[in-house]
Amino acid sequence: MVEAGAVERAVEKISSREVRGASAIARYAAETLRDYIQQLQSSSPDDFKDRILKMSYQLKGARPTAVSLPNTVDSILIPVITLSDEGQSVEDIRSAAVDVANRCIEEIKGAIDKLGEFGAKRLRDGDVILTHSDSRAALSVLKHAHDQGKKISVINTETRPQSQGYQTSQKLCEYGIDTTMIIDSCVRMVIDDVDKVIVGADAIAVNGAVVSKIGTSQIATLANEARVKVMVAAETYKLDHNSIYGDLIELEERDPAEVMRKDLLGDYPTLKIRNPQFDVTPPEYIDVLISERGLIPPSGVFSVMREIFKDHMKFRGQLAIPGKKIAQ
Ligand code: RI2
């Protein structure tokens, strides 16, 4: 039984980043929507569908960039739309949607582990790996390599302004991996000591460009200059099929007070501060994407996207948040 306001509270937890990380957001949204569908009382299949859709728009809008969120919610909505259009009963729709939600939750957990296994094969004994921010997918690759007995060491960035790097450092140390944290602006100084860069992703566009934590594209540029390979660990539910139609991925900007303390901001009344959360790394700078389906070159994203998201693309119009413009 879900108490009143549970979905609203989940939206708040995602938008405030109490729940953060592209995979964690997707899993939490799937659990929330599943619990909502399980307890929802409704007199007709159409009303049932409409109420689920309405709730899902709130969840999908909780954070704008990580495409894992709408992709996962939409996977649950597709049977709701299909079965209600076929005139199936509320109970049949409920049962199908809950099954899909449970499957998504299991797949998210399994995917991180699976891609870790694949990615670890690319790491060698003695490798020094640079990572940025706090990605469960990237960490899975590092942990698998370490668990296989490979003696790797990791340099990780602090990741201003939210310092997600602290969490990464903590996890790496708990795994027993030799770890050194640096400030973000130190990357060029250490890049010649690095063998590979491994980062996570929030969204991947049809051309293989990767949207990831702000600073990733700078690191990739430096890696490119130093001829260091950049690997992106990302589950396939982070592929943005809407980019096939020319839709651009929205890059979230947050409060300037995350960059400069509120009490100091008052001393600079004309100062403008920007706080974008993500940036775009072009495909030319990426060696390979490490996914749960195996390694995907950036040039192979389109065909994987088309295969996996056939249904999402078919129901694109019905799945879009009302008022949000989509290219057709
Ligand atoms: P996993 C996070 O963004 C990380 O910074 C990373 O770039 C991305 O999500 C992927 O994380 P945020 O939610 O799904 O901290 O690999 O803004 O955990």
Short mmCIF file of C-alpha atoms and ligand atoms in Angstrom, two decimals:
data_model
loop_
_atom_site.label_atom_id
_atom_site.label_comp_id
_atom_site.label_asym_id
_atom_site.label_seq_id
_atom_site.Cartn_x
_atom_site.Cartn_y
_atom_site.Cartn_z
CA MET A 1 0.00 0.00 0.00
CA VAL A 2 1.42 3.39 -1.03
CA GLU A 3 0.48 6.34 1.15
CA ALA A 4 -0.74 9.60 -0.39
CA GLY A 5 2.02 11.82 -1.73
CA ALA A 6 4.53 9.00 -2.26
CA VAL A 7 5.08 9.86 -5.91
CA GLU A 8 5.47 13.57 -5.13
CA ARG A 9 8.04 12.71 -2.47
CA ALA A 10 9.90 10.49 -4.93
CA VAL A 11 9.95 13.36 -7.43
CA GLU A 12 11.39 15.63 -4.74
CA LYS A 13 14.07 13.08 -3.82
CA ILE A 14 15.15 12.81 -7.46
CA SER A 15 15.09 16.54 -8.20
CA SER A 16 16.97 17.39 -4.99
CA ARG A 17 19.51 14.63 -5.83
CA GLU A 18 18.88 12.76 -2.62
CA VAL A 19 18.59 9.91 -5.11
CA ARG A 20 21.21 10.54 -7.79
CA GLY A 21 23.12 8.77 -10.54
CA ALA A 22 21.43 7.86 -13.81
CA SER A 23 20.87 4.19 -12.98
CA ALA A 24 19.72 4.84 -9.41
CA ILE A 25 17.19 7.41 -10.61
CA ALA A 26 15.79 4.96 -13.17
CA ARG A 27 15.49 2.15 -10.64
CA TYR A 28 13.88 4.36 -8.01
CA ALA A 29 11.38 5.75 -10.54
CA ALA A 30 10.46 2.21 -11.64
CA GLU A 31 9.91 1.14 -8.01
CA THR A 32 7.82 4.25 -7.32
CA LEU A 33 5.63 3.85 -10.40
CA ARG A 34 5.22 0.11 -9.76
CA ASP A 35 4.06 0.76 -6.18
CA TYR A 36 1.69 3.46 -7.40
CA ILE A 37 0.18 1.16 -10.06
CA GLN A 38 -0.15 -1.68 -7.55
CA GLN A 39 -2.42 0.31 -5.24
CA LEU A 40 -4.29 2.48 -7.78
CA GLN A 41 -8.05 2.02 -7.70
CA SER A 42 -9.91 2.86 -10.89
CA SER A 43 -13.32 2.32 -12.45
CA SER A 44 -12.23 1.92 -16.08
CA PRO A 45 -9.14 1.01 -18.13
CA ASP A 46 -9.07 4.50 -19.68
CA ASP A 47 -9.19 6.24 -16.33
CA PHE A 48 -6.53 3.83 -15.04
CA LYS A 49 -4.26 4.65 -17.99
CA ASP A 50 -4.85 8.41 -17.70
CA ARG A 51 -3.98 8.47 -14.01
CA ILE A 52 -0.82 6.44 -14.52
CA LEU A 53 0.25 8.67 -17.42
CA LYS A 54 -0.34 11.79 -15.33
CA MET A 55 1.79 10.45 -12.48
CA SER A 56 4.50 9.35 -14.88
CA TYR A 57 4.86 12.87 -16.34
CA GLN A 58 5.83 14.11 -12.87
CA LEU A 59 8.42 11.37 -12.48
CA LYS A 60 9.88 11.88 -15.95
CA GLY A 61 10.16 15.62 -15.36
CA ALA A 62 12.01 15.27 -12.04
CA ARG A 63 15.43 15.69 -13.70
CA PRO A 64 15.92 16.66 -17.31
CA THR A 65 19.14 15.07 -18.54
CA ALA A 66 19.44 11.44 -17.47
CA VAL A 67 17.48 9.67 -20.19
CA SER A 68 17.47 6.47 -18.15
CA LEU A 69 14.56 8.05 -16.27
CA PRO A 70 12.05 8.55 -19.15
CA ASN A 71 13.24 5.39 -20.94
CA THR A 72 12.51 3.22 -17.90
CA VAL A 73 9.21 4.91 -17.03
CA ASP A 74 8.14 4.60 -20.68
CA SER A 75 8.92 0.86 -20.68
CA ILE A 76 6.27 0.53 -17.96
CA LEU A 77 3.81 2.82 -19.76
CA ILE A 78 3.92 0.94 -23.07
CA PRO A 79 1.90 -2.08 -21.81
CA VAL A 80 -0.46 0.30 -20.00
CA ILE A 81 -1.21 2.14 -23.26
CA THR A 82 -1.33 -0.98 -25.42
CA LEU A 83 -3.58 -3.04 -23.16
CA SER A 84 -5.98 -0.21 -22.34
CA ASP A 85 -6.31 0.56 -26.08
CA GLU A 86 -7.15 -3.13 -26.60
CA GLY A 87 -9.88 -2.82 -23.97
CA GLN A 88 -8.24 -5.14 -21.43
CA SER A 89 -9.35 -5.03 -17.79
CA VAL A 90 -7.78 -2.84 -15.12
CA GLU A 91 -6.41 -5.95 -13.37
CA ASP A 92 -4.76 -7.26 -16.56
CA ILE A 93 -3.16 -3.87 -17.25
CA ARG A 94 -1.99 -3.64 -13.63
CA SER A 95 -0.46 -7.07 -13.70
CA ALA A 96 1.38 -6.48 -17.02
CA ALA A 97 2.71 -3.09 -15.89
CA VAL A 98 3.93 -4.44 -12.54
CA ASP A 99 5.67 -7.34 -14.31
CA VAL A 100 7.46 -4.95 -16.66
CA ALA A 101 8.45 -2.67 -13.76
CA ASN A 102 9.90 -5.62 -11.84
CA ARG A 103 11.76 -6.74 -14.93
CA CYS A 104 13.21 -3.25 -15.44
CA ILE A 105 14.39 -3.14 -11.81
CA GLU A 106 16.10 -6.52 -12.17
CA GLU A 107 17.60 -5.54 -15.53
CA ILE A 108 19.07 -2.35 -14.10
CA LYS A 109 20.76 -4.28 -11.31
CA GLY A 110 21.97 -7.00 -13.68
CA ALA A 111 23.18 -4.59 -16.37
CA ILE A 112 25.63 -2.80 -14.09
CA ASP A 113 27.17 -6.12 -13.09
CA LYS A 114 27.26 -7.48 -16.64
CA LEU A 115 28.94 -4.43 -18.16
CA GLY A 116 31.45 -4.53 -15.33
CA GLU A 117 32.45 -8.03 -16.43
CA PHE A 118 32.84 -6.96 -20.06
CA GLY A 119 34.70 -3.75 -19.28
CA ALA A 120 37.11 -5.42 -16.85
CA LYS A 121 38.49 -7.53 -19.69
CA ARG A 122 39.85 -4.32 -21.23
CA LEU A 123 41.91 -3.50 -18.13
CA ARG A 124 45.40 -4.85 -17.62
CA ASP A 125 47.52 -5.55 -14.61
CA GLY A 126 49.25 -2.33 -13.61
CA ASP A 127 46.79 0.00 -15.36
CA VAL A 128 46.23 3.47 -13.94
CA ILE A 129 42.62 4.49 -14.57
CA LEU A 130 41.22 7.99 -14.34
CA THR A 131 37.55 8.40 -13.49
CA HIS A 132 35.30 11.42 -12.94
CA SER A 133 32.21 11.99 -10.80
CA ASP A 134 30.48 9.00 -9.23
CA SER A 135 29.23 6.43 -11.72
CA ARG A 136 28.01 3.03 -10.58
CA ALA A 137 28.67 1.70 -14.08
CA ALA A 138 32.28 2.93 -14.17
CA LEU A 139 32.84 1.64 -10.63
CA SER A 140 31.50 -1.77 -11.63
CA VAL A 141 34.21 -2.08 -14.30
CA LEU A 142 36.90 -1.10 -11.79
CA LYS A 143 35.59 -3.46 -9.10
CA HIS A 144 35.36 -6.41 -11.47
CA ALA A 145 38.95 -5.86 -12.62
CA HIS A 146 40.13 -5.64 -9.02
CA ASP A 147 38.13 -8.73 -7.99
CA GLN A 148 39.74 -10.64 -10.88
CA GLY A 149 43.08 -9.94 -9.20
CA LYS A 150 44.26 -7.22 -11.58
CA LYS A 151 46.45 -4.71 -9.79
CA ILE A 152 44.91 -1.47 -10.97
CA SER A 153 45.12 1.94 -9.38
CA VAL A 154 42.64 4.74 -9.82
CA ILE A 155 42.89 8.50 -9.93
CA ASN A 156 39.52 10.12 -9.37
CA THR A 157 38.46 13.74 -9.55
CA GLU A 158 36.80 15.67 -6.78
CA THR A 159 34.03 16.75 -9.22
CA ARG A 160 33.11 20.28 -8.26
CA PRO A 161 30.74 21.69 -7.23
CA GLN A 162 28.92 18.76 -5.60
CA SER A 163 32.03 16.67 -4.87
CA GLN A 164 30.54 13.38 -6.06
CA GLY A 165 34.19 12.27 -6.25
CA TYR A 166 34.21 11.86 -2.45
CA GLN A 167 31.69 9.05 -2.80
CA THR A 168 33.74 7.44 -5.55
CA SER A 169 36.92 7.64 -3.45
CA GLN A 170 35.12 6.10 -0.52
CA LYS A 171 33.78 3.17 -2.55
CA LEU A 172 37.14 2.54 -4.27
CA CYS A 173 38.93 2.49 -0.91
CA GLU A 174 36.30 0.09 0.46
CA TYR A 175 36.95 -2.23 -2.51
CA GLY A 176 40.64 -2.14 -1.59
CA ILE A 177 41.70 -0.37 -4.80
CA ASP A 178 44.71 1.95 -4.64
CA THR A 179 43.06 5.37 -5.02
CA THR A 180 44.25 8.96 -5.37
CA MET A 181 41.81 11.85 -5.50
CA ILE A 182 42.73 15.06 -7.34
CA ILE A 183 40.97 18.37 -7.88
CA ASP A 184 39.33 18.71 -11.28
CA SER A 185 41.90 21.16 -12.63
CA CYS A 186 44.74 18.69 -11.93
CA VAL A 187 43.79 16.31 -14.76
CA ARG A 188 46.29 17.64 -17.32
CA MET A 189 49.09 17.33 -14.81
CA VAL A 190 48.45 13.61 -14.28
CA ILE A 191 47.14 12.51 -17.67
CA ASP A 192 50.54 11.22 -18.85
CA ASP A 193 50.49 8.76 -15.93
CA VAL A 194 47.05 7.47 -16.95
CA ASP A 195 46.51 4.37 -19.11
CA LYS A 196 42.73 4.63 -19.58
CA VAL A 197 39.87 6.94 -18.71
CA ILE A 198 36.60 5.32 -17.66
CA VAL A 199 33.52 7.45 -17.01
CA GLY A 200 29.77 6.92 -16.79
CA ALA A 201 27.03 8.59 -18.83
CA ASP A 202 23.64 10.17 -18.37
CA ALA A 203 22.59 10.04 -22.00
CA ILE A 204 24.05 8.95 -25.32
CA ALA A 205 22.96 10.50 -28.61
CA VAL A 206 22.45 8.77 -31.95
CA ASN A 207 25.86 9.92 -33.23
CA GLY A 208 27.60 8.36 -30.21
CA ALA A 209 28.13 11.66 -28.39
CA VAL A 210 28.06 11.18 -24.61
CA VAL A 211 26.33 13.44 -22.11
CA SER A 212 28.03 13.03 -18.76
CA LYS A 213 29.01 14.95 -15.63
CA ILE A 214 30.32 18.44 -16.32
CA GLY A 215 34.06 18.28 -16.96
CA THR A 216 33.96 14.95 -18.80
CA SER A 217 34.48 16.59 -22.19
CA GLN A 218 37.51 18.50 -20.88
CA ILE A 219 38.99 15.27 -19.58
CA ALA A 220 38.30 13.55 -22.92
CA THR A 221 40.01 16.40 -24.77
CA LEU A 222 43.08 16.07 -22.57
CA ALA A 223 43.04 12.30 -22.95
CA ASN A 224 42.84 12.68 -26.71
CA GLU A 225 45.82 15.03 -26.70
CA ALA A 226 47.78 12.53 -24.57
CA ARG A 227 46.60 9.54 -26.68
CA VAL A 228 44.85 7.96 -23.71
CA LYS A 229 41.75 5.90 -24.49
CA VAL A 230 38.38 7.00 -23.10
CA MET A 231 35.84 4.29 -22.33
CA VAL A 232 32.27 5.09 -21.34
CA ALA A 233 30.48 2.60 -19.10
CA ALA A 234 26.76 2.92 -19.74
CA GLU A 235 23.75 0.64 -19.80
CA THR A 236 21.71 0.69 -23.01
CA TYR A 237 18.74 2.34 -21.29
CA LYS A 238 20.89 5.49 -21.37
CA LEU A 239 20.65 5.66 -25.18
CA ASP A 240 18.45 8.58 -26.18
CA HIS A 241 16.32 7.31 -29.08
CA ASN A 242 14.65 10.73 -29.35
CA SER A 243 17.92 12.05 -30.75
CA ILE A 244 17.17 10.05 -33.92
CA TYR A 245 14.45 12.61 -34.59
CA GLY A 246 16.73 15.56 -33.92
CA ASP A 247 15.58 16.21 -30.36
CA LEU A 248 18.39 17.74 -28.34
CA ILE A 249 19.26 16.42 -24.88
CA GLU A 250 18.54 19.08 -22.28
CA LEU A 251 21.57 19.92 -20.14
CA GLU A 252 20.52 20.66 -16.58
CA GLU A 253 21.70 23.85 -14.85
CA ARG A 254 21.40 24.20 -11.10
CA ASP A 255 21.59 26.86 -8.40
CA PRO A 256 24.61 29.25 -8.60
CA ALA A 257 24.87 28.91 -4.81
CA GLU A 258 26.38 25.46 -5.42
CA VAL A 259 29.34 27.25 -7.06
CA MET A 260 29.68 30.20 -4.68
CA ARG A 261 28.33 30.31 -1.16
CA LYS A 262 25.11 32.34 -0.78
CA ASP A 263 26.65 34.71 1.80
CA LEU A 264 29.46 35.58 -0.66
CA LEU A 265 27.17 35.96 -3.66
CA GLY A 266 25.79 39.17 -2.14
CA ASP A 267 29.26 40.77 -2.39
CA TYR A 268 29.20 40.45 -6.19
CA PRO A 269 25.83 41.87 -7.25
CA THR A 270 26.71 42.03 -10.97
CA LEU A 271 28.49 38.69 -11.16
CA LYS A 272 26.87 36.01 -13.29
CA ILE A 273 27.51 32.39 -12.33
CA ARG A 274 26.70 29.35 -14.41
CA ASN A 275 26.33 25.88 -12.98
CA PRO A 276 25.68 23.37 -15.79
CA GLN A 277 25.62 19.79 -14.53
CA PHE A 278 26.52 17.96 -17.72
CA ASP A 279 28.44 18.42 -20.94
CA VAL A 280 28.75 16.65 -24.27
CA THR A 281 31.79 14.63 -25.31
CA PRO A 282 31.96 14.18 -29.08
CA PRO A 283 32.16 10.61 -30.42
CA GLU A 284 35.65 11.18 -31.90
CA TYR A 285 37.04 11.30 -28.37
CA ILE A 286 35.47 8.04 -27.28
CA ASP A 287 37.11 4.69 -27.88
CA VAL A 288 34.17 2.50 -26.93
CA LEU A 289 30.97 2.30 -24.92
CA ILE A 290 30.86 -0.54 -22.41
CA SER A 291 27.29 -1.80 -22.13
CA GLU A 292 25.55 -4.86 -20.71
CA ARG A 293 25.10 -6.04 -24.32
CA GLY A 294 28.80 -5.86 -24.94
CA LEU A 295 31.15 -3.21 -26.23
CA ILE A 296 29.61 -0.75 -28.69
CA PRO A 297 31.65 1.63 -30.85
CA PRO A 298 30.17 5.15 -30.94
CA SER A 299 29.34 4.57 -34.62
CA GLY A 300 27.21 1.55 -33.67
CA VAL A 301 24.83 3.42 -31.37
CA PHE A 302 22.16 4.01 -34.03
CA SER A 303 21.59 0.33 -34.81
CA VAL A 304 21.49 -0.70 -31.12
CA MET A 305 19.08 2.14 -30.39
CA ARG A 306 16.75 1.17 -33.23
CA GLU A 307 16.67 -2.45 -32.11
CA ILE A 308 16.09 -1.81 -28.40
CA PHE A 309 13.67 1.09 -28.57
CA LYS A 310 11.33 -0.07 -31.38
CA ASP A 311 8.27 0.18 -29.12
CA HIS A 312 9.33 3.42 -27.47
CA MET A 313 9.65 4.95 -30.94
CA LYS A 314 6.28 3.60 -32.04
CA PHE A 315 4.53 5.18 -29.02
CA ARG A 316 6.64 8.34 -29.06
CA GLY A 317 3.73 10.74 -29.46
CA GLN A 318 1.70 9.17 -26.64
CA LEU A 319 4.67 8.95 -24.29
CA ALA A 320 5.76 12.58 -24.62
CA ILE A 321 5.13 14.88 -21.65
CA PRO A 322 2.26 17.21 -22.69
CA GLY A 323 3.52 20.62 -23.71
CA LYS A 324 7.03 19.33 -24.36
CA LYS A 325 7.85 19.86 -28.03
CA ILE A 326 9.11 16.79 -29.84
CA ALA A 327 10.35 16.64 -33.40
CA GLN A 328 8.34 14.14 -35.47
P1 RI2 B 1 25.58 5.88 -13.04
C1 RI2 B 1 25.56 10.84 -12.26
O1 RI2 B 1 25.03 12.13 -12.38
C2 RI2 B 1 27.06 10.74 -12.41
O2 RI2 B 1 27.66 11.97 -12.30
C3 RI2 B 1 27.31 10.10 -13.74
O3 RI2 B 1 27.74 11.03 -14.70
C4 RI2 B 1 25.98 9.59 -14.18
O4 RI2 B 1 25.00 10.01 -13.24
C5 RI2 B 1 25.92 8.11 -14.37
O5 RI2 B 1 25.88 7.45 -13.14
P2 RI2 B 1 24.29 12.87 -11.11
O6 RI2 B 1 22.93 12.23 -10.89
O7 RI2 B 1 24.24 5.61 -13.65
O8 RI2 B 1 25.20 12.73 -9.95
O9 RI2 B 1 26.67 5.18 -13.79
O10 RI2 B 1 24.11 14.32 -11.53
O11 RI2 B 1 25.60 5.63 -11.55
#
